[in-house]
Each structure stands twice: as C-alpha cells, then as structure tokens.
Short mmCIF file of C-alpha atoms in Angstrom, two decimals:
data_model
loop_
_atom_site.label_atom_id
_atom_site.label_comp_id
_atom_site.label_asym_id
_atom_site.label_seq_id
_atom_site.Cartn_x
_atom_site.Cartn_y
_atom_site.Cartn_z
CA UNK P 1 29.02 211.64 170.23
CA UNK P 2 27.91 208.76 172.68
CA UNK P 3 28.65 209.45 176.13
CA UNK P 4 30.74 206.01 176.42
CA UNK P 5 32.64 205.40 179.30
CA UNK P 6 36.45 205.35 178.53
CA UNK P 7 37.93 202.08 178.96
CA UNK P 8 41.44 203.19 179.47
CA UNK P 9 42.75 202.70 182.95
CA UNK P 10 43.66 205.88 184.71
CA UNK P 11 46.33 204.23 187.18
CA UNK P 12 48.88 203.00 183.68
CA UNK P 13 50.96 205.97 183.23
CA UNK P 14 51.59 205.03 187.57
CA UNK P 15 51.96 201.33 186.99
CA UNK P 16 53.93 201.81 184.37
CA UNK P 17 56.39 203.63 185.67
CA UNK P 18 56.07 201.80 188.97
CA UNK P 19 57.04 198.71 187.54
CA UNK P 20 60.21 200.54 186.06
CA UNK P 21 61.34 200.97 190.00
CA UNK P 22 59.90 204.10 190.56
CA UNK P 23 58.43 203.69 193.98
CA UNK P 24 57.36 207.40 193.94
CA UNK P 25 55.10 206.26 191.33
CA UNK P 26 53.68 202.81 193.73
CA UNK P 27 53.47 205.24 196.69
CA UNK P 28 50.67 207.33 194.66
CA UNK P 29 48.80 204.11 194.13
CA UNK P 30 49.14 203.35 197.94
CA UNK P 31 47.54 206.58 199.10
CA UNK P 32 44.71 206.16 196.74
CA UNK P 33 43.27 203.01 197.07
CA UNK P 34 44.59 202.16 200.64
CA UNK P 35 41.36 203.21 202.04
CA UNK P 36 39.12 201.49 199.62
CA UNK P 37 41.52 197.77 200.36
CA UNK P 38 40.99 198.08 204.22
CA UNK P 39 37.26 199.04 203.66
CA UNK P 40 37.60 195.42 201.67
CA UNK P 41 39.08 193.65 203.98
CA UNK P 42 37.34 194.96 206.81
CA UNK P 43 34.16 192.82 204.95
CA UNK P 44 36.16 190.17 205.64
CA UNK P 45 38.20 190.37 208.86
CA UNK P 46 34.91 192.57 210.80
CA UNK P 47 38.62 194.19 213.00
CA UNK P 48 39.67 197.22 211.58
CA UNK P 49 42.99 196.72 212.75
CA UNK P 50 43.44 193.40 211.00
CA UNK P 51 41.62 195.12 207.78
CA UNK P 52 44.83 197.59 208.38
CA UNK P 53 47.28 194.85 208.55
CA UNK P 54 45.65 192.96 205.78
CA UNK P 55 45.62 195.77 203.05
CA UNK P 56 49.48 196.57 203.95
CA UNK P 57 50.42 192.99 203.29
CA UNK P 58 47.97 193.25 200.08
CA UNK P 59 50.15 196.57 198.68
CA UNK P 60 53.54 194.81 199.83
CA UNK P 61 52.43 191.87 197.51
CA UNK P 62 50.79 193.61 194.56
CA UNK P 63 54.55 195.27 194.69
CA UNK P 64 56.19 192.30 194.52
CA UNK P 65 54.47 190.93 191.81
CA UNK P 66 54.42 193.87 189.73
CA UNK P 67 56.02 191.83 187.11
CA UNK P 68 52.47 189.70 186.66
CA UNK P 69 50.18 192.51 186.23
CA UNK P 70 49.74 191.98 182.23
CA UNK P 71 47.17 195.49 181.89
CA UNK P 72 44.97 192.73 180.67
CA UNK P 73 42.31 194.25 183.63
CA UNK P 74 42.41 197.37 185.51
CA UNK P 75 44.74 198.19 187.82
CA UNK P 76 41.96 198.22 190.90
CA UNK P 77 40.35 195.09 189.86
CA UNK P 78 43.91 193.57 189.97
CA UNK P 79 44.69 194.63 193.24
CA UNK P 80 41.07 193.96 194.28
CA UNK P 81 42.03 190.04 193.87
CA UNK P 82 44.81 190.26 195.51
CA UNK P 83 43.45 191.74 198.33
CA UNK P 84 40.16 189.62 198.53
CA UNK P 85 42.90 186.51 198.38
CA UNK P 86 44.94 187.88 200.87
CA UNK P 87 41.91 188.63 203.68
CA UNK P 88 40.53 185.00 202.58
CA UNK P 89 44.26 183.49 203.52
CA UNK P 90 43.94 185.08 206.66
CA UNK P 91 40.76 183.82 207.57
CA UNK P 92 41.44 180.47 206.14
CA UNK P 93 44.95 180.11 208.37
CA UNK P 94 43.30 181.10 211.22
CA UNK P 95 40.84 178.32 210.79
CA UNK P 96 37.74 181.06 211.11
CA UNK P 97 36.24 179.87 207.86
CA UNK P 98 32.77 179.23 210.39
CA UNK P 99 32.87 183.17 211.16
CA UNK P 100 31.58 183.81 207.74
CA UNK P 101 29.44 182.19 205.38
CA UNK P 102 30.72 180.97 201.96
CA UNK P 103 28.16 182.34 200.18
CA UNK P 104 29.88 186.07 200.86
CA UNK P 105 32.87 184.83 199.65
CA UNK P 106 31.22 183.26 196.37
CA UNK P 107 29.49 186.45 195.81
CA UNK P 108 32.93 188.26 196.42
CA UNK P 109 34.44 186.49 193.60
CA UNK P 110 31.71 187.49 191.62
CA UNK P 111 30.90 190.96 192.16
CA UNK P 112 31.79 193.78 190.60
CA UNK P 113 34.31 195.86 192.41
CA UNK P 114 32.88 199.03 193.53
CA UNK P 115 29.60 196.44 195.15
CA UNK P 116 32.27 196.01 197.71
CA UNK P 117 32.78 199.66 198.75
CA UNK P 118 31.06 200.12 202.01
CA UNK P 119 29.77 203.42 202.62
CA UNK P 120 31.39 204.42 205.55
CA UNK P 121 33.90 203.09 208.52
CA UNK P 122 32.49 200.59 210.79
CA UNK P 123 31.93 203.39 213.70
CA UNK P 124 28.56 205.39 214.05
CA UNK P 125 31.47 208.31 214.18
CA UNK P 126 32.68 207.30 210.89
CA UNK P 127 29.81 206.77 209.14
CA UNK P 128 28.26 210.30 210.39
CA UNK P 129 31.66 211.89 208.92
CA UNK P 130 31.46 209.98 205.45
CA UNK P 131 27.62 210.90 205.16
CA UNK P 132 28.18 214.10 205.85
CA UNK P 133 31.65 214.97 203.72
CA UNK P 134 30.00 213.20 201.12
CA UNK P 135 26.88 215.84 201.29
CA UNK P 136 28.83 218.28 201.09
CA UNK P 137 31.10 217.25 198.00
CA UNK P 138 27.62 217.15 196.40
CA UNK P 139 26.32 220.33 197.51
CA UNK P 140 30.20 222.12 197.11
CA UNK P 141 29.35 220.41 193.38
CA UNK P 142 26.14 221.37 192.72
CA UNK P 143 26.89 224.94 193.44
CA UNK P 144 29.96 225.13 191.16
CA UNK P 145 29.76 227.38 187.61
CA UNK P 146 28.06 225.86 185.14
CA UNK P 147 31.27 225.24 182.60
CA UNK P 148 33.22 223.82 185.61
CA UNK P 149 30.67 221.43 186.75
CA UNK P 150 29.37 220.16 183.55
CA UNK P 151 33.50 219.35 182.92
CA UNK P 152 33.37 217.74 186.43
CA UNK P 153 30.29 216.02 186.15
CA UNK P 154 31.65 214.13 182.57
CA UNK P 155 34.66 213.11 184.32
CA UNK P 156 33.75 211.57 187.28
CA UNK P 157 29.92 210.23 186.41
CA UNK P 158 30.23 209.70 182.54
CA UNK P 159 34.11 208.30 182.80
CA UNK P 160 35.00 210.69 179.65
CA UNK P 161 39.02 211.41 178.84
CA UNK P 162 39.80 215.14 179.02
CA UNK P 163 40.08 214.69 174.92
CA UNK P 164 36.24 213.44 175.00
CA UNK P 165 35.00 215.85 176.93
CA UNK P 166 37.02 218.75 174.66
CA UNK P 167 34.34 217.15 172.33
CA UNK P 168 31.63 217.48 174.40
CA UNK P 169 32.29 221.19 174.86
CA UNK P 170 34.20 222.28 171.81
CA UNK P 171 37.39 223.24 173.75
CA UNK P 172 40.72 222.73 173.46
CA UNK P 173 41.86 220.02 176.32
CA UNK P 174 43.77 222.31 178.45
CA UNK P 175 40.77 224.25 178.80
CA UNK P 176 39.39 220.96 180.11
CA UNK P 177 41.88 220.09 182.82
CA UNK P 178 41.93 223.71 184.11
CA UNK P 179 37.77 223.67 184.46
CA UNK P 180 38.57 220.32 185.91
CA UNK P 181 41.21 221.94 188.26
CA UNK P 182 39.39 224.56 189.61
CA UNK P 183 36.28 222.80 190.00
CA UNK P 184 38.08 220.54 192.31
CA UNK P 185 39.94 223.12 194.04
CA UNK P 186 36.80 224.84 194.84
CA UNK P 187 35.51 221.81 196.25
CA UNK P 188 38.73 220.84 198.17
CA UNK P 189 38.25 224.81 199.65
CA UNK P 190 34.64 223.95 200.97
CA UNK P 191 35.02 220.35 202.29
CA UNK P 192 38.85 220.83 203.92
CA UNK P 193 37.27 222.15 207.48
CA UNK P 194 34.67 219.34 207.34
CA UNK P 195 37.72 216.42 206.56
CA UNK P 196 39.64 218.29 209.55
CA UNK P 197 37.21 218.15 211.99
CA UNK P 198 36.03 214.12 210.17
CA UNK P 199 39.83 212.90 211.10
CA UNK P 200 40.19 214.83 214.51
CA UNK P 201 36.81 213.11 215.82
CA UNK P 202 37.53 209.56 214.33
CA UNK P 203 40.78 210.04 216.11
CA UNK P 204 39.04 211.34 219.20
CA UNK P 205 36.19 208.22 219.10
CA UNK P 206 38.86 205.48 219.26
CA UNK P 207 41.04 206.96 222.64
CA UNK P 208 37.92 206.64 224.14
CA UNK Q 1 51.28 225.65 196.65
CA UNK Q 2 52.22 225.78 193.23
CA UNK Q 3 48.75 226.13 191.18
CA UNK Q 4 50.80 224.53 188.30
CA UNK Q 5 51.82 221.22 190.34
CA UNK Q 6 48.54 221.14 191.42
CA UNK Q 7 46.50 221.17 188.33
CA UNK Q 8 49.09 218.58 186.98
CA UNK Q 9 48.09 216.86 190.11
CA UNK Q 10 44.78 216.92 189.55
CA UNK Q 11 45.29 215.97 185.70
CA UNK Q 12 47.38 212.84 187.22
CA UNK Q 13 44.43 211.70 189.29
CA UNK Q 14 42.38 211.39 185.87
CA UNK Q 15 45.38 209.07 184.23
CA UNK Q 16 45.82 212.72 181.78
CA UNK Q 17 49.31 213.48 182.17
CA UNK Q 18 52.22 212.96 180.15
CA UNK Q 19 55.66 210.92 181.02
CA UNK Q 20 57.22 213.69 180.54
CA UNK Q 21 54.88 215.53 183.32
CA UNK Q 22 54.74 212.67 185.26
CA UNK Q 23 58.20 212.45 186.59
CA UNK Q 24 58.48 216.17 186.98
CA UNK Q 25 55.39 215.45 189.57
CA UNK Q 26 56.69 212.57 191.10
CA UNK Q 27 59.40 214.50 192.43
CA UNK Q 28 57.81 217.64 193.38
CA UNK Q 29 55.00 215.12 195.77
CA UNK Q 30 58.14 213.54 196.84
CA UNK Q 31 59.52 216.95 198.31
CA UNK Q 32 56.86 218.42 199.17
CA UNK Q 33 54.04 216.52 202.11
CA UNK Q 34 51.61 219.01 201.35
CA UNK Q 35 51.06 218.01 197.88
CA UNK Q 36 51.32 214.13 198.47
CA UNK Q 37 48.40 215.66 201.00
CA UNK Q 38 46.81 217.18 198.24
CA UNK Q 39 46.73 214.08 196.07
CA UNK Q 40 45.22 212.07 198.71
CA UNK Q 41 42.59 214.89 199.29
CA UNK Q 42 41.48 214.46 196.08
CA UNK Q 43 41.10 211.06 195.70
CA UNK Q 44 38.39 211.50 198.69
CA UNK Q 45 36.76 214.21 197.29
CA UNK Q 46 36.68 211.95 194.15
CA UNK Q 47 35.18 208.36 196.63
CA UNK Q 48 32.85 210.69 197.70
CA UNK Q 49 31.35 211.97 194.27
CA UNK Q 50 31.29 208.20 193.08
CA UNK Q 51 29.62 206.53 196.21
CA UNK Q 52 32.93 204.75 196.93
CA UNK Q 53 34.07 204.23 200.64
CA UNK Q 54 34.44 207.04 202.66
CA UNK Q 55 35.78 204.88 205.82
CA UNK Q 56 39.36 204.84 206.98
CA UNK Q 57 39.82 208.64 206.62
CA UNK Q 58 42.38 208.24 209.44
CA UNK Q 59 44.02 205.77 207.78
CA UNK Q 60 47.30 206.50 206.17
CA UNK Q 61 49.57 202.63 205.54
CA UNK Q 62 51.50 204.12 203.04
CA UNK Q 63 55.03 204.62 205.10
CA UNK Q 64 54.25 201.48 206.67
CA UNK Q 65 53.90 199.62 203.02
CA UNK Q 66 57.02 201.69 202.25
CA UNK Q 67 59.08 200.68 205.23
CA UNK Q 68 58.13 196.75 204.83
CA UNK Q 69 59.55 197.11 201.17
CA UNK Q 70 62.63 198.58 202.31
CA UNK Q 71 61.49 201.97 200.76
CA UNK Q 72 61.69 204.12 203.24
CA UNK Q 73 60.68 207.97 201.91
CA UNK Q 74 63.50 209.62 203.78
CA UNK Q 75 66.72 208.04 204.83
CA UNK Q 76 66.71 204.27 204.60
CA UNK Q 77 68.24 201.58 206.87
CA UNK Q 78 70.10 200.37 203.97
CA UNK Q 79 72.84 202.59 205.08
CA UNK Q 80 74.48 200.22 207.50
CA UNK Q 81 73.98 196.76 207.83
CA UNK Q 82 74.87 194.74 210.79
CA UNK Q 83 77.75 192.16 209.99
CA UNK Q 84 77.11 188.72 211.23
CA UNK Q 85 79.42 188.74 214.07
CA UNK Q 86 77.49 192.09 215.74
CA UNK Q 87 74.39 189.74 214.93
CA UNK Q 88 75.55 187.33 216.85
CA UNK Q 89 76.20 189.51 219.95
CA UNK Q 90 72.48 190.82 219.27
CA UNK Q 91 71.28 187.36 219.31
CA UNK Q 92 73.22 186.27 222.28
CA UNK Q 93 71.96 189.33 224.40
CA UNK Q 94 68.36 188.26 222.80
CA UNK Q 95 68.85 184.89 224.58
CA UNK Q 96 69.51 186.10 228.04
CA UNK Q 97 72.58 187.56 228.54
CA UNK Q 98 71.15 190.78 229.14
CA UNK Q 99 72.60 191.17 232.83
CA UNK Q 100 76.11 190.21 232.48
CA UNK Q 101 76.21 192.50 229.75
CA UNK Q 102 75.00 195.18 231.31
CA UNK Q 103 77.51 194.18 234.46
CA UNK Q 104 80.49 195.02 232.06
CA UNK Q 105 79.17 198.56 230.70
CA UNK Q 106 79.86 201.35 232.95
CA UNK Q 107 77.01 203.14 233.13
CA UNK Q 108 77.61 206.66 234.44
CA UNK Q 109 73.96 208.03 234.70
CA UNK Q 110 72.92 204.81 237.00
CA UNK Q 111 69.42 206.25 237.45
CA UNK Q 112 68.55 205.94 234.01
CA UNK Q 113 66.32 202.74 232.45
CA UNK Q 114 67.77 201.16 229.85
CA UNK Q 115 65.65 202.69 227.81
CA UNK Q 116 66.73 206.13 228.27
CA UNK Q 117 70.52 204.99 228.26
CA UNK Q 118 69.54 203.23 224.21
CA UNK Q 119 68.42 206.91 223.79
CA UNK Q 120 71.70 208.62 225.02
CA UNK Q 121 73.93 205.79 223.13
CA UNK Q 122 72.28 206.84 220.15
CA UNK Q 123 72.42 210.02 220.05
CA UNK Q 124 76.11 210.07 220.51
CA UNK Q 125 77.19 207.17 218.49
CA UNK Q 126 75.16 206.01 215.82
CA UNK Q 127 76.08 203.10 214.52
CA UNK Q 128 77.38 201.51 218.13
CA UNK Q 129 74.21 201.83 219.35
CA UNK Q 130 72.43 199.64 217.11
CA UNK Q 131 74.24 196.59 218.71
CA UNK Q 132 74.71 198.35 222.24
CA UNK Q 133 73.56 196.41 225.10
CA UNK Q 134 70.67 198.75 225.89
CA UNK Q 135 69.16 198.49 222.83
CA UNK Q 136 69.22 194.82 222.83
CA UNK Q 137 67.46 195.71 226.11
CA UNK Q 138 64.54 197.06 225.03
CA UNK Q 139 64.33 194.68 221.99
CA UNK Q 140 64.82 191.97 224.59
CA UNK Q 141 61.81 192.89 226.90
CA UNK Q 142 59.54 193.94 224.18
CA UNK Q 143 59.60 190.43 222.44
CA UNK Q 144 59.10 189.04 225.97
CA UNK Q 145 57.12 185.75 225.39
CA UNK Q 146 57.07 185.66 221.92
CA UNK Q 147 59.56 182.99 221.06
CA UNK Q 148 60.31 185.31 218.02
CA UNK Q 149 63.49 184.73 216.65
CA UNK Q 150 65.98 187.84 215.44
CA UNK Q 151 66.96 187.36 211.63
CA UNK Q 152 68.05 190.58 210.56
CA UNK Q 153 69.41 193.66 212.44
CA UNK Q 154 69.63 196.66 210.58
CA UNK Q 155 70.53 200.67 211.74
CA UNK Q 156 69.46 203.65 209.80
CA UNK Q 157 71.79 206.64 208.99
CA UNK Q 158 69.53 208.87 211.99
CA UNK Q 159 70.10 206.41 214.36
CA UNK Q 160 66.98 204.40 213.58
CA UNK Q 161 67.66 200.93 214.28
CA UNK Q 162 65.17 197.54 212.63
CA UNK Q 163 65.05 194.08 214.27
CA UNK Q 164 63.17 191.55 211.61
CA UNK Q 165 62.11 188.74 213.88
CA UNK Q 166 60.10 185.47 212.65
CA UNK Q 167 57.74 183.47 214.58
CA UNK Q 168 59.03 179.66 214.36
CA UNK Q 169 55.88 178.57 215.16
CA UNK Q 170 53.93 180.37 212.07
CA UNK Q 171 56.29 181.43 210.52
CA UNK Q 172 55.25 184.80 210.45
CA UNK Q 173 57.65 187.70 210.20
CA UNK Q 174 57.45 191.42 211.55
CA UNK Q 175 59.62 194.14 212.35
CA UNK Q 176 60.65 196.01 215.77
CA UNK Q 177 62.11 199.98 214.76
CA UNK Q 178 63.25 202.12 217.49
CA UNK Q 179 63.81 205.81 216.23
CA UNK Q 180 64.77 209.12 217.29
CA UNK Q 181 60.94 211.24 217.34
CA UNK Q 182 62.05 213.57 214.63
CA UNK Q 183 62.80 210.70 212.02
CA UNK Q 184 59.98 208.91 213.00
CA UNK Q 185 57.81 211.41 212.42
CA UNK Q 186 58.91 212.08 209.20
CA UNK Q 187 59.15 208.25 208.81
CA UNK Q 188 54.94 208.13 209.45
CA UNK Q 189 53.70 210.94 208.50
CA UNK Q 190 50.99 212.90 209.58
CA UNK Q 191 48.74 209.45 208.70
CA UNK Q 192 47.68 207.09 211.49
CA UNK Q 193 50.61 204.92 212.95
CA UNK Q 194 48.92 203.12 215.61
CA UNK Q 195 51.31 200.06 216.49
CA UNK Q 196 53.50 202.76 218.34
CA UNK Q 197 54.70 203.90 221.93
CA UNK Q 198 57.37 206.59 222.31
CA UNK Q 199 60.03 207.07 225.32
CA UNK Q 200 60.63 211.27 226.67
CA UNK Q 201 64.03 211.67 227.62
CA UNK Q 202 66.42 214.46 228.26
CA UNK Q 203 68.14 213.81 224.81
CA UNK Q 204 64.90 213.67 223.03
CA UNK Q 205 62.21 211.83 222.37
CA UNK Q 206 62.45 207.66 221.13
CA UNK Q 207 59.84 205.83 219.15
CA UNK Q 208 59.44 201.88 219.24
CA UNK Q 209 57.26 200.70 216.46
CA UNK Q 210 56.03 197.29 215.40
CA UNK Q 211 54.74 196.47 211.78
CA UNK Q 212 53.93 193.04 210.31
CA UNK Q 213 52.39 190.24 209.72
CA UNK Q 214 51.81 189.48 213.09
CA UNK Q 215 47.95 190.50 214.82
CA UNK Q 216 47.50 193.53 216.33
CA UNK Q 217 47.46 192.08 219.60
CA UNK Q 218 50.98 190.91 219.67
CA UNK Q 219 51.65 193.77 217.95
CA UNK Q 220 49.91 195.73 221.39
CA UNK Q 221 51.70 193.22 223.58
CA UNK Q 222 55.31 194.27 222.23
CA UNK Q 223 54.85 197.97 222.95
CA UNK Q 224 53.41 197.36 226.50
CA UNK Q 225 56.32 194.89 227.21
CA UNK Q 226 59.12 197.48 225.75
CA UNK Q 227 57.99 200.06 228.62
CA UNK Q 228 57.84 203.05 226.45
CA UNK Q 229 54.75 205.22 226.75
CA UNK Q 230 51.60 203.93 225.28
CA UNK Q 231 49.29 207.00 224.28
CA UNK Q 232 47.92 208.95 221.48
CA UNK Q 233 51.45 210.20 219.80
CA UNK Q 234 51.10 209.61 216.31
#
C-alpha cells in the first residue's frame, strides 16, 4: 500500500456539527488552532497583543460565517484566509501599510499554510520553551515501544487514517487508536512538567 | 480522568470518531476543564511533532471568542436584559449625572469607593445593581476620555453585568464586564486573560474586564481609569 497522505480533513465531524449550533463543537476548534492564528497574525501585527486581538476577531468571524465554509478546502486553510484578511484589514485601517513590505503579503497569499508557522513566540523566553518542549516530544517519541510509535509516527508524519494504518500493521482499528492513545499519553506524562514550568516562566517574563 | 473519554479524545483530535461518540464527548469536555485541558495538551504535543508553532503557550482566547459571541460556557448574560428605559438611566448617568445621583442614594457605609459599594449592591440584589448608580460609576470613569458610546447593557444571572460601547469615531465596538471573582474565573479559565484588573472587598472579590475590537492600549487605559487593581490576577 502507498503511504499516501489522507486527504480527508480531520476538523469535519467538528465543523459539522458546529455549524448545526453546537458551540461545544466551535470551542474545540478555538483551543486548537488559536495558537497557530495569533502566531499568524503576530507576522503581521509584530504586537503580540494585537496578534491576540486579531485572532479573536478572526474566530468570532469564521463563526459567523460558518454558513460559507463549502468543505471545498480544509478547515485550517479556511480559517487561515480569514485570518491573514483580517490582520491585513487591520494594518490597512490603520494606514501602516509602509510598516511592512508587500512582497510578505504577496508571498502570504501564496504560501502554503504551515510556511507561516513560526517556530516559537516572539520572546527569547518563548522560543527557549518551544525548542525545548519540542525536544522533548521527540525524545518522549523516540523512546516509546516500537508498536506504539510506529502507529504514532504514521499518524502524525505520514497523515494515514486509523483504517490505513490497520493496513499498515494488520490490526483491527481499535487496536490502532489505543496504540495511538497510549503513545500520546506517555508523551503527555513526560512533557506535562516541562509545559508547567514553559507557561509559569512565559508568564513570569512578561510582569517583568 | 476517564481513560475511555480520553482515548475518544485523542481519537477526536485525529478527525476518527463517530457522531455518535462525538456528542457523548462534547459534553463530557464541556463538564469537565480538565479534559478540555487535555484536548488542548494534545494538540501541542501534536504542533510540536509537526514543526508547527509552539508560541502562545500562555495563550488561551477561547472564553473571550465565546463571550464576544454571546456563548458564554457557564451562565450567560442572556438571562436579563436591560429594558430601554433602565438604559436610558445608564446612559444618562454615562453623560454626567454621576453626582446628583449619587446625592439621592443613601449610602450607609460612606467610607466605601464606589467601587466597593457596585460590589455590595451586587451581591445583595442582582439584577438592581446592573443599573445602580455605582456601577454606572465605575463604567463611567473607566470609559473616561473615550467618547465611547453605551449601546447595550446587559446583567448576567451571577451578578455579572456587560456594557457594549461603540467608538463613533471608528466605529469600533468592545465590551466592559464587571463580575463577581468566582464567575469570572470560571468565565476565563485557567488561560491568559490579560485585559483585566480586579477590586478586593469585604464581600468578595470584583473583576472589570475589557474585550474588543478596540487596541490594547485603550483596552489598558480603561482598567487604569476604572481604579480597580492592575496586577497579575488571571
């Protein structure tokens, strides 16, 4: 079997239901990409508290306008747009269009999403804590049982459904999401000190 | 934690659960912080094993999205709207009639600031105190130079009260909340709620929050202005 990345969006059976009123369902959504849309916008704005402010209004209107989303992209990219729109309004209405050049925001358009993702916050604190959680996901990884990580690692680096993956391995899917389970509870175990200590000192950094 | 919600949790975060299993998970995260916790926890570990953004760890806009959508997780300020003639009293205090006002109230703990008397009113009668004079008050002195004007006046079943304000000048619109601490906690969660200043009193403690599509600077400049104390509370 080829090891094909799954085109199915993982965020439907959420939109879906979302767009049925469910806010529960939106609120999920929020949580996981609200760090990715102020990392976005903070390309834009360079003021983390505007990047803030930005990717709130950029959730309140992808809520709104539910209705629009036809599943004709992914969810992300969808939202992406919205959000690259919304930090380009806010530039453009402040008349700070000089600030940045319009070559990034050409190259915005254009780009894939995840180009955008920047690697850390925009403090030396926060970049030390992303460098070094994201070691030791790896490392928490790397030392996981071999059945459990090679579930994990078709997952999240080959973008395989749980029903490809069964394939992979000859196991019934709910063998699959349990390996998948506990490989990411194991991880969670190692890394939740670390993600503690990241948010107490990011905290810390910014009363200073 | 249940190891079942939690590996349906984790099967959610891959798009691998049923509709069937997804409501039933819905409402468990929805009753239970430590697995909406969980669910954000994993989409980190997940950022971090695809080279995605690790920034904003801090971060948590979620109750603020919620709150702007007229969401709100807990109890919502949808309980008790503020009929047009109690408006019009807010507005009318809003436009400077704060000291006669005040001149006809009898206020029997005189050494008190008007913030701390919003804080008793409240506690004792709900729904009054959303259009008392001391709350118009501290509404009134935070918007202090901002031209803003009041469009909607709302109080929450917990004595939470929400001024909507517009800026003429831009248009722009944000909200003012006052809250007693132990809804406003729940009301922000353990995330990172900066655009906030809280007020210790005998009866408690009071949050005034500002969210919005105003700057963060105005945003700053409403909490200074409304006196409460400006510190780390989350």
């Amino acid at each position: 079997m080829d090891l094909k990345k799954s085109n199915k969006d993982k965020d439907l059976v959420l939109v879906r239901r979302a767009k049925r009123g469910d806010y529960k369902a939106f609120d999920l959504l929020v949580l996981k990409y609200q760090s990715r849309i102020a990392g976005l916008a903070l390309t834009f704005v360079k003021d983390r508290h505007l990047a803030e402010d930005i990717a709130q209004e950029s959730f309140i209107k992808a809520f709104k306008s539910l209705e629009s989303f036809r599943e004709e992209s992914a969810f992300y990219t969808w939202l992406y747009r919205i959000a690259a729109n919304t930090s380009k309004n806010y530039l453009t209405s402040k008349k700070r269009k000089k600030e940045y050049s319009e070559s990034e925001i050409l190259s915005s358009e254009e780009a894939s999403v995840d180009i955008f993702d920047i690697p850390g916050g925009d403090s030396p604190e926060e970049i030390l804590a992303a460098n070094n959680l994201r070691e030791m996901i790896f490392e928490s990884l790397s030392n996981l049982p071999e059945d459990i990580r090679t579930a994990i690692s078709l997952r999240e680096f080959e973008g395989l459904s749980y029903e490809e993956i069964s394939e992979v391995l000859d196991c019934p899917i709910g063998t699959v999401r349990s390996r998948i389970f506990r490989g990411r509870e194991i991880i969670q175990e190692k890394i939740s000190p670390l993600l503690d200590n990241n948010v107490m000192l990011i905290r810390q950094s910014k009363r200073i | 934690m249940n190891e079942a919600i939690k590996e349906r949790i984790s099967a959610l975060v891959d798009g691998e659960l049923s509709e069937f299993e997804l409501r039933r998970v819905l409402e468990e995260i929805e009753a239970n912080p430590e697995l909406r916790n969980y669910w954000m926890r994993l989409q980190i570990t997940k950022s971090g094993l695809k080279d995605q953004s690790l920034g904003f760890l801090d971060m948590d806009i979620s109750k603020r999205v919620a709150v702007e959508l007229g969401e709100n997780t807990g109890e919502t300020e949808k309980s008790y709207p503020i009929s047009k003639t109690q408006l019009y009293l807010a507005s009318a205090v809003t436009a400077g009639l704060v000291l006669v006002v005040s001149g006809v109230f009898n206020f029997s703990e005189e050494n008190l600031s008007p913030e701390e008397l919003f804080a008793s009113e409240t506690s004792q009668q709900i729904a009054a105190a959303a259009t008392s004079p001391q709350a118009m008050q501290v509404l009134d002195k935070a918007l202090t130079g901002m031209d803003a004007t009041l469009q909607e006046l709302n109080s929450g079943s917990k004595g939470q009260i929400y001024a909507n304000y517009r800026l003429p000048s831009n248009g722009k619109t944000f909200r003012v909340s006052l809250s007693p601490a132990s809804y406003a906690f729940s009301d922000f969660g353990e995330g990172r709620a900066p655009k906030l200043a809280y007020l210790e009193t005998k009866n408690g403690v009071y949050i005034i929050s500002v969210s919005g599509n105003i700057s963060s600077e105005q945003k700053s400049q409403i909490l200074r202005n409304a006196n409460f104390s400006l510190n780390n509370l989350k």
